[in-house]
């Protein structure tokens, strides 16, 4: 349900996700403005939010195409009215019937990195699709090695000769940026990746093949001042941001649009700790390594979205338990039955977990 800040339900009795739609809109518009000046198209990744409310918001802003991470998610967003969808996960050939059904309803983009998959698609597709070649520019997760020009050209020609597949170009995800700390690190990494990808584009261009470039990660999309030379960007986390993005340098923590409302259920004065009802099944076990240990979340003030100071951090998680450390002067400010609002480390995981638990425990602030 959607609430204004002034009428947010006072009695949240269980762990609940709170999403600030005003911040979501501001985060997305900042990227659109940069992309417009560079003549770069925006294909937002929806795996972070998986939300009909945010889907409607970005559609109303004027975005016409999206990215998802699975065939199942593509089906979900097709039901929401999207007609141009990229599944940014290597094709699972066992889902060919579902892929064909989707391709009959929407303009469908798939990504491939193996010639056997291209052969299978050529033999089994019932409808035309668009295809990106997935390039591994250093992350080591999926894709053809960026240095393997022969294989990239081979795949491109294979796709280009197909009656059912149209080559879109090359696509990459620079997941290495998640190990960066600061904008300078992100921009330096991007420059190296970008120069390498431009050389691949030149090879495809010389072969008379499609060579558009699609780049997808929030740190790069957030820190670049322009997108010259990039045809498409596919950031996802930037809609909500999270603590990881703040620590990387992608955003200021006041831009984080998601928090977990967590009831305080006990207090431990000798340990200077509070117990909240919210554990690994709500936050996930993703953590940020700091000099003092692992960090699973940080308390914020709902009024302005800024971190409470001194910081009140989630330092331990069990399945349903979250342990929040406090300073001596803070301990008596919070009572059993109060609610803490906590920025998570990884927004994508939290939204996915709550989609599985109960969608009515995600509230939206207008």
Coordinates of C-alpha atoms in Angstrom, one line a residue:
X1 CA 0.0 0.0 0.0
X2 CA 1.1 3.6 -0.5
X3 CA 1.2 6.1 2.4
X4 CA 2.4 9.6 2.9
X5 CA 5.2 10.1 5.4
X6 CA 2.6 11.7 7.8
X7 CA 0.2 8.8 7.7
X8 CA 2.7 5.9 7.8
X9 CA 1.0 3.3 9.9
X10 CA 2.2 3.8 13.5
X11 CA 1.7 0.3 14.5
X12 CA 4.1 -1.8 12.4
X13 CA 4.1 -5.1 14.3
X14 CA 6.5 -7.2 12.1
X15 CA 9.5 -6.5 10.0
X16 CA 8.3 -4.3 7.1
X17 CA 10.0 -2.8 4.1
X18 CA 9.5 0.9 3.6
X19 CA 10.1 2.4 0.2
X20 CA 10.3 6.2 -0.4
X21 CA 8.8 6.7 -3.9
X22 CA 9.9 10.3 -4.0
X23 CA 13.5 9.3 -3.6
X24 CA 13.0 6.5 -6.2
X25 CA 11.8 9.0 -8.7
X26 CA 14.6 11.5 -8.0
X27 CA 17.3 8.7 -8.3
X28 CA 15.9 7.6 -11.7
X29 CA 15.4 11.1 -13.1
X30 CA 19.1 11.9 -12.3
X31 CA 20.1 9.0 -14.6
X32 CA 17.6 9.9 -17.3
X33 CA 18.9 13.5 -17.4
X34 CA 22.5 12.4 -18.0
X35 CA 21.4 9.8 -20.6
X36 CA 19.3 12.3 -22.5
X37 CA 22.3 14.6 -22.9
X38 CA 24.4 11.7 -24.2
X39 CA 21.7 10.3 -26.5
X40 CA 21.9 7.1 -24.5
X41 CA 18.9 4.9 -23.9
X42 CA 17.9 3.8 -20.4
X43 CA 16.8 0.2 -19.8
X44 CA 16.3 0.1 -16.1
X45 CA 16.9 -3.3 -14.4
X46 CA 13.8 -4.3 -12.4
X47 CA 15.3 -7.2 -10.4
X48 CA 16.1 -4.8 -7.5
X49 CA 12.5 -3.7 -6.8
X50 CA 10.3 -6.4 -8.5
X51 CA 7.5 -4.1 -7.7
X52 CA 4.3 -3.1 -9.6
X53 CA 4.3 0.2 -7.8
X54 CA 7.8 1.2 -9.0
X55 CA 7.0 -0.4 -12.4
X56 CA 4.1 2.1 -12.7
X57 CA 6.3 4.9 -11.6
X58 CA 9.0 4.4 -14.1
X59 CA 6.5 3.8 -16.9
X60 CA 4.8 7.1 -16.0
X61 CA 8.2 8.8 -16.1
X62 CA 8.5 7.8 -19.8
X63 CA 10.8 4.8 -19.7
X64 CA 9.7 2.3 -22.3
X65 CA 12.0 -0.7 -21.9
X66 CA 13.4 -2.6 -19.0
X67 CA 15.8 -5.4 -18.0
X68 CA 15.0 -8.4 -15.8
X69 CA 17.0 -11.3 -14.5
X70 CA 14.8 -14.3 -15.4
X71 CA 12.2 -15.6 -17.7
X72 CA 9.7 -15.7 -14.8
X73 CA 10.4 -12.1 -14.0
X74 CA 9.9 -11.2 -17.7
X75 CA 6.5 -12.8 -17.5
X76 CA 5.6 -10.8 -14.4
X77 CA 6.5 -7.5 -16.0
X78 CA 4.8 -8.4 -19.3
X79 CA 1.7 -8.7 -17.2
X80 CA 2.4 -5.2 -15.9
X81 CA 2.2 -3.9 -19.5
X82 CA 5.9 -3.8 -20.6
X83 CA 6.4 -4.5 -24.3
X84 CA 10.3 -4.3 -24.6
X85 CA 12.1 -6.6 -22.2
X86 CA 15.7 -7.8 -21.9
X87 CA 16.4 -10.9 -19.9
X88 CA 20.0 -10.2 -18.7
X89 CA 20.8 -13.8 -17.8
X90 CA 22.3 -16.4 -20.2
X91 CA 19.6 -18.3 -22.0
X92 CA 18.5 -21.5 -20.2
X93 CA 17.5 -23.6 -23.2
X94 CA 15.1 -25.7 -21.0
X95 CA 12.8 -22.7 -20.9
X96 CA 12.4 -22.5 -24.7
X97 CA 8.6 -22.9 -24.5
X98 CA 8.3 -20.0 -22.1
X99 CA 10.8 -17.9 -24.2
X100 CA 8.7 -18.5 -27.3
X101 CA 5.5 -17.5 -25.5
X102 CA 7.1 -14.3 -24.3
X103 CA 8.5 -13.5 -27.7
X104 CA 5.0 -13.7 -29.1
X105 CA 3.9 -10.9 -26.7
X106 CA 6.8 -8.5 -26.3
X107 CA 10.0 -7.4 -28.1
X108 CA 12.3 -9.7 -26.4
X109 CA 16.1 -9.4 -25.9
X110 CA 18.2 -12.4 -24.8
X111 CA 21.9 -12.6 -24.0
X112 CA 24.2 -15.4 -25.1
X113 CA 27.8 -16.4 -24.7
X114 CA 28.0 -19.9 -26.3
X115 CA 27.6 -21.0 -29.8
X116 CA 25.7 -24.2 -28.8
X117 CA 23.0 -21.9 -27.3
X118 CA 22.8 -19.9 -30.5
X119 CA 22.4 -23.0 -32.6
X120 CA 19.6 -24.3 -30.3
X121 CA 17.8 -21.0 -30.5
X122 CA 18.1 -20.9 -34.3
X123 CA 16.5 -24.3 -34.4
X124 CA 13.8 -23.8 -31.8
X125 CA 12.6 -20.2 -31.9
X126 CA 9.1 -19.6 -33.1
X127 CA 9.3 -15.8 -33.1
X128 CA 11.9 -13.1 -33.8
X129 CA 14.1 -12.0 -30.9
X130 CA 16.9 -9.6 -30.4
X131 CA 20.2 -10.9 -29.1
X132 CA 23.1 -9.4 -27.2
X133 CA 26.5 -11.1 -27.0
X134 CA 27.5 -11.2 -23.3
X135 CA 31.1 -10.0 -22.9
X136 CA 33.3 -10.7 -19.8
X137 CA 35.4 -7.6 -19.5
X138 CA 37.0 -8.7 -16.2
X139 CA 34.2 -9.7 -13.8
X140 CA 34.6 -13.4 -14.5
X141 CA 30.9 -14.3 -14.0
X142 CA 29.5 -14.8 -17.5
X143 CA 30.3 -13.9 -21.1
X144 CA 32.9 -14.4 -23.8
X145 CA 36.3 -13.1 -22.7
X146 CA 36.7 -9.6 -24.1
X147 CA 40.1 -10.6 -25.5
X148 CA 38.6 -13.5 -27.5
X149 CA 37.9 -11.6 -30.7
X150 CA 37.6 -14.7 -32.8
X151 CA 34.8 -16.2 -30.7
X152 CA 33.0 -12.9 -30.5
X153 CA 33.0 -12.5 -34.3
X154 CA 32.0 -16.1 -34.7
X155 CA 29.0 -15.7 -32.4
X156 CA 28.0 -12.4 -34.1
X157 CA 28.0 -14.0 -37.5
X158 CA 26.1 -17.0 -36.2
X159 CA 23.4 -14.7 -34.9
X160 CA 23.5 -12.5 -38.0
X161 CA 22.8 -15.4 -40.3
X162 CA 19.8 -16.6 -38.3
X163 CA 16.3 -16.0 -39.6
X164 CA 14.8 -15.6 -36.1
X165 CA 17.6 -13.7 -34.3
X166 CA 18.6 -10.1 -34.8
X167 CA 22.1 -9.1 -33.4
X168 CA 21.8 -6.1 -31.1
X169 CA 25.5 -5.8 -30.3
X170 CA 27.6 -6.4 -27.2
X171 CA 26.6 -6.3 -23.5
X172 CA 28.6 -6.3 -20.3
X173 CA 28.1 -6.0 -16.6
X174 CA 31.1 -4.5 -14.7
X175 CA 30.5 -6.2 -11.4
X176 CA 34.1 -5.5 -10.4
X177 CA 32.9 -2.0 -9.4
X178 CA 31.3 -3.4 -6.3
X179 CA 34.8 -3.8 -4.9
X180 CA 35.6 -0.1 -5.4
X181 CA 35.7 2.4 -2.7
X182 CA 35.2 5.9 -4.0
X183 CA 34.3 7.5 -7.4
X184 CA 37.9 7.7 -8.6
X185 CA 38.2 3.9 -8.3
X186 CA 34.9 3.4 -10.2
X187 CA 35.8 5.8 -13.0
X188 CA 39.3 4.4 -13.4
X189 CA 37.9 0.9 -13.7
X190 CA 35.3 2.0 -16.1
X191 CA 37.8 3.7 -18.4
X192 CA 39.8 0.6 -18.8
X193 CA 36.7 -1.6 -19.5
X194 CA 35.3 1.0 -21.9
X195 CA 38.4 1.3 -24.0
X196 CA 38.6 -2.5 -24.3
X197 CA 34.9 -2.7 -25.4
X198 CA 35.4 0.0 -27.9
X199 CA 38.1 -2.1 -29.6
X200 CA 35.6 -5.0 -29.8
X201 CA 33.0 -2.6 -31.3
X202 CA 35.6 -1.6 -34.0
X203 CA 36.2 -5.2 -35.0
X204 CA 32.4 -5.9 -35.3
X205 CA 31.9 -2.7 -37.3
X206 CA 34.7 -3.7 -39.7
X207 CA 32.9 -7.0 -40.2
X208 CA 29.7 -5.2 -41.1
X209 CA 28.0 -6.5 -37.9
X210 CA 25.9 -4.7 -35.2
X211 CA 28.1 -3.2 -32.6
X212 CA 25.9 -1.3 -30.2
X213 CA 27.1 -1.3 -26.6
X214 CA 24.9 -2.0 -23.5
X215 CA 26.5 -1.4 -20.1
X216 CA 24.8 -2.3 -16.8
X217 CA 25.8 -1.5 -13.3
X218 CA 24.8 1.1 -10.8
X219 CA 28.2 2.4 -9.7
X220 CA 29.2 3.3 -13.2
X221 CA 25.8 4.8 -14.1
X222 CA 25.7 6.8 -10.9
X223 CA 29.3 8.2 -11.1
X224 CA 29.8 9.0 -14.8
X225 CA 28.9 12.6 -15.6
X226 CA 27.9 11.5 -19.2
X227 CA 27.4 8.4 -21.2
X228 CA 29.1 9.3 -24.5
X229 CA 29.9 6.2 -26.5
X230 CA 27.5 4.0 -24.6
X231 CA 24.3 3.2 -26.5
X232 CA 22.3 1.8 -23.6
X233 CA 22.6 1.7 -19.8
X234 CA 20.9 -0.9 -17.6
X235 CA 21.3 0.1 -13.9
X236 CA 18.9 -1.4 -11.4
X237 CA 20.0 -0.9 -7.8
X238 CA 20.0 2.9 -8.3
X239 CA 16.2 3.0 -8.0
X240 CA 16.5 2.2 -4.3
X241 CA 20.3 2.3 -3.6
X242 CA 21.5 0.7 -0.4
X243 CA 24.4 0.7 2.1
X244 CA 26.7 -1.1 -0.3
X245 CA 26.2 1.6 -2.9
X246 CA 26.9 4.3 -0.3
X247 CA 30.1 2.7 0.8
X248 CA 31.2 2.2 -2.8
X249 CA 30.6 5.9 -3.5
X250 CA 27.6 5.6 -5.9
X251 CA 25.3 7.7 -3.7
X252 CA 25.0 9.6 -0.5
X253 CA 23.2 7.7 2.2
X254 CA 20.3 10.2 2.2
X255 CA 19.5 8.9 -1.4
X256 CA 18.8 5.4 -0.1
X257 CA 15.1 4.9 -0.7
X258 CA 14.6 1.6 1.2
X259 CA 14.6 0.8 4.9
X260 CA 13.4 -2.0 7.1
X261 CA 11.0 -1.1 9.9
X262 CA 12.1 -3.4 12.7
X263 CA 10.3 -3.6 16.1
X264 CA 12.6 -3.5 19.2
X265 CA 11.8 -6.6 21.2
X266 CA 14.5 -6.5 24.0
X267 CA 17.4 -4.4 25.3
X268 CA 20.7 -5.4 26.9
X269 CA 22.3 -2.6 28.9
X270 CA 25.6 -4.4 29.8
X271 CA 26.2 -5.2 26.1
X272 CA 24.8 -1.8 24.9
X273 CA 22.7 -3.7 22.4
X274 CA 19.1 -3.8 21.2
X275 CA 17.3 -6.8 19.8
X276 CA 15.1 -6.2 16.8
X277 CA 12.7 -8.6 15.1
X278 CA 14.5 -8.8 11.7
X279 CA 17.2 -11.4 10.9
X280 CA 18.8 -13.1 8.0
X281 CA 15.4 -14.1 6.5
X282 CA 14.7 -10.3 6.2
X283 CA 18.0 -8.6 5.6
X284 CA 19.8 -11.6 3.9
X285 CA 23.3 -12.4 5.2
X286 CA 25.0 -10.0 2.8
X287 CA 27.4 -7.9 4.9
X288 CA 30.0 -5.1 4.6
X289 CA 33.4 -5.8 6.0
X290 CA 34.6 -3.0 8.2
X291 CA 37.6 -2.5 10.5
X292 CA 35.5 -3.5 13.5
X293 CA 33.7 -6.4 11.9
X294 CA 30.7 -7.2 9.7
X295 CA 27.9 -4.7 9.2
X296 CA 24.4 -5.8 8.1
X297 CA 22.5 -2.5 8.3
X298 CA 22.5 1.0 9.8
X299 CA 19.7 2.8 11.5
X300 CA 18.4 6.0 9.9
X301 CA 15.9 8.8 10.8
X302 CA 12.8 8.4 8.8
X303 CA 12.3 12.1 8.8
X304 CA 15.3 12.9 6.6
X305 CA 16.7 9.6 5.6
X306 CA 20.1 10.3 7.2
X307 CA 22.0 7.9 9.5
X308 CA 21.5 8.4 13.2
X309 CA 24.8 9.6 14.8
X310 CA 26.6 8.1 16.5
X311 CA 25.9 5.2 14.2
X312 CA 23.7 2.4 15.3
X313 CA 24.6 -0.6 13.3
X314 CA 23.2 -4.1 12.9
X315 CA 26.3 -6.2 13.9
X316 CA 24.9 -9.7 14.1
X317 CA 22.1 -11.6 12.5
X318 CA 20.4 -15.0 13.2
X319 CA 17.4 -16.2 11.3
X320 CA 14.8 -13.9 13.0
X321 CA 17.1 -11.9 15.3
X322 CA 19.0 -8.7 14.6
X323 CA 21.5 -7.2 17.1
X324 CA 21.9 -3.4 17.0
X325 CA 24.9 -1.8 18.8
X326 CA 24.3 1.6 20.5
X327 CA 26.3 4.1 22.5
X328 CA 25.7 4.6 26.2
X329 CA 23.9 8.0 25.6
X330 CA 21.6 6.3 23.1
X331 CA 20.5 3.3 25.1
X332 CA 17.6 4.9 27.0
X333 CA 16.3 6.8 24.0
X334 CA 14.8 3.6 22.6
X335 CA 12.2 1.4 24.3
X336 CA 10.9 -2.0 23.8
X337 CA 8.0 -1.7 21.3
X338 CA 9.6 1.2 19.4
X339 CA 10.4 0.8 15.7
X340 CA 13.9 1.3 14.2
X341 CA 14.3 2.1 10.5
X342 CA 17.4 0.4 9.1
X343 CA 19.1 0.8 5.7
X344 CA 20.0 -2.7 4.4
X345 CA 23.3 -3.7 2.9
X346 CA 21.7 -5.2 -0.3
X347 CA 18.3 -3.8 -1.5
X348 CA 17.8 -6.4 -4.2
X349 CA 18.0 -9.3 -1.8
X350 CA 15.7 -7.6 0.7
X351 CA 13.0 -6.9 -1.9
X352 CA 13.2 -10.5 -3.2
X353 CA 13.0 -11.9 0.3
X354 CA 9.9 -9.9 1.1
X355 CA 8.3 -10.8 -2.2
X356 CA 8.6 -14.4 -1.0
X357 CA 7.4 -13.7 2.5
X358 CA 4.5 -11.3 2.1
X359 CA 4.1 -8.5 -0.4
X360 CA 1.7 -6.7 1.9
X361 CA 4.7 -6.1 4.2
X362 CA 6.2 -3.7 1.7
X363 CA 4.8 -0.1 2.2
X364 CA 5.4 2.8 -0.2
X365 CA 5.7 6.4 0.9
X366 CA 4.4 8.8 -1.7

